[in-house]
Coordinates of C-alpha atoms in Angstrom, one line a residue:
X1 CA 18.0 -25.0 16.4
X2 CA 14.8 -23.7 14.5
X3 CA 15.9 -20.4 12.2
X4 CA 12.4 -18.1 12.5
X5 CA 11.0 -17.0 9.0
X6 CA 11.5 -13.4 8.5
X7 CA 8.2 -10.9 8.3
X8 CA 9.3 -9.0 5.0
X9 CA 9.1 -4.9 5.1
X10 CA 7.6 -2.8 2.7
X11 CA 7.8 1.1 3.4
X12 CA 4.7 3.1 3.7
X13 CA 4.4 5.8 1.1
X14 CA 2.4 8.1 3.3
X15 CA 4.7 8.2 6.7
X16 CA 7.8 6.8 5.4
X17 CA 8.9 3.9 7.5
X18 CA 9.3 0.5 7.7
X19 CA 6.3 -2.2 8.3
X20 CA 5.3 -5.4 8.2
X21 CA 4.2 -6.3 4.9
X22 CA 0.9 -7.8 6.9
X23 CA 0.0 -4.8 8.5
X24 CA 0.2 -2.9 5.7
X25 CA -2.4 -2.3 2.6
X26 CA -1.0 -2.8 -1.2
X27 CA -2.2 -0.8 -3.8
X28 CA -1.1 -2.1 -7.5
X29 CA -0.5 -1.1 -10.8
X30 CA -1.7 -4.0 -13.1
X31 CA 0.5 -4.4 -16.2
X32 CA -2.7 -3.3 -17.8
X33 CA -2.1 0.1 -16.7
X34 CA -5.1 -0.3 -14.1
X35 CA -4.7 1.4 -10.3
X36 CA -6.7 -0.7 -7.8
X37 CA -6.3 -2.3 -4.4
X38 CA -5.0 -5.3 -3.8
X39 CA -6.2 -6.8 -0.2
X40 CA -4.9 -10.4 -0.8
X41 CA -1.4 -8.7 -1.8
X42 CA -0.4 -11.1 -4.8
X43 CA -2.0 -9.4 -7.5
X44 CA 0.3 -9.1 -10.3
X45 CA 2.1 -6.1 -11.1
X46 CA 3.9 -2.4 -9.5
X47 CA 3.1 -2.8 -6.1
X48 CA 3.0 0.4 -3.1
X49 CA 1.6 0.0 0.7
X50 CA 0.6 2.3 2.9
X51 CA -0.2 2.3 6.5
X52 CA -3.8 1.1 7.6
X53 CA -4.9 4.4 8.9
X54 CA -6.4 7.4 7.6
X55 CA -3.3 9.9 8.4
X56 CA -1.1 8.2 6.3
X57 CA -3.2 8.0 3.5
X58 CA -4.4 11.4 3.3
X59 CA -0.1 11.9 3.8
X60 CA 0.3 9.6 0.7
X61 CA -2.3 11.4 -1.0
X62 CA -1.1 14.9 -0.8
X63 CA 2.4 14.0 -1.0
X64 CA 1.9 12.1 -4.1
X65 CA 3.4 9.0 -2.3
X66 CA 1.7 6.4 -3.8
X67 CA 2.2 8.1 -7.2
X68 CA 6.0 8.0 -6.7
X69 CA 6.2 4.3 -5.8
X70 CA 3.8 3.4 -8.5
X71 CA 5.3 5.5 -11.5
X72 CA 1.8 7.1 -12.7
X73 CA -1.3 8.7 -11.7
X74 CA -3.6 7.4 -8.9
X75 CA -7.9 8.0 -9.2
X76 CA -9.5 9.6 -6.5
X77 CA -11.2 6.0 -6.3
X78 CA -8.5 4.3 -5.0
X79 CA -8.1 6.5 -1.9
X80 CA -11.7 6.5 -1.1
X81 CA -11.5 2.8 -1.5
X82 CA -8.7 2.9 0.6
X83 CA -10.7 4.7 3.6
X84 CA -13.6 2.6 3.2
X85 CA -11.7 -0.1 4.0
X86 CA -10.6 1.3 7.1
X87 CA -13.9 2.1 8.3
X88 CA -15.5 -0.4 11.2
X89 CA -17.5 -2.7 9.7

């Protein structure tokens, strides 16, 4: 008998529930102190996720989500960076 690997969950900090860590965007806090967006996932540091779509960023955004999970301040940059990423190539 073959035990299946787990996905891990990470909860989105715009609508609050449970993904797959896959299907989800990271945005990290680098021990630098830097906010940026971490596509490959692994970058060192305090990690959040959010949803990939636009409604739950703009609900991270104006519920200060992201800010909550990351323990500081997040740039404007970072969400537009967030929606351009979204956007069909």
């Amino acid at each position: 008998m073959i035990k299946q690997k787990k996905t891990p969950k990470r909860l989105c900090s715009g609508c609050q529930t449970f993904q797959d860590k896959k299907a989800m965007v990271r945005i990290v806090r680098t021990p630098t102190g830097e906010v940026i967006v971490d596509p490959s996932g692994k970058a060192p540091g305090r990690g959040g996720y959010v949803c990939k779509n636009a409604d739950c960023i703009q609900q991270a955004r104006s519920g200060k989500g992201l800010e909550r999970a990351l323990k500081c301040a997040v740039p404007v940059t970072v969400y537009d960076s967030l929606l351009k990423i979204l956007e069909p190539a």
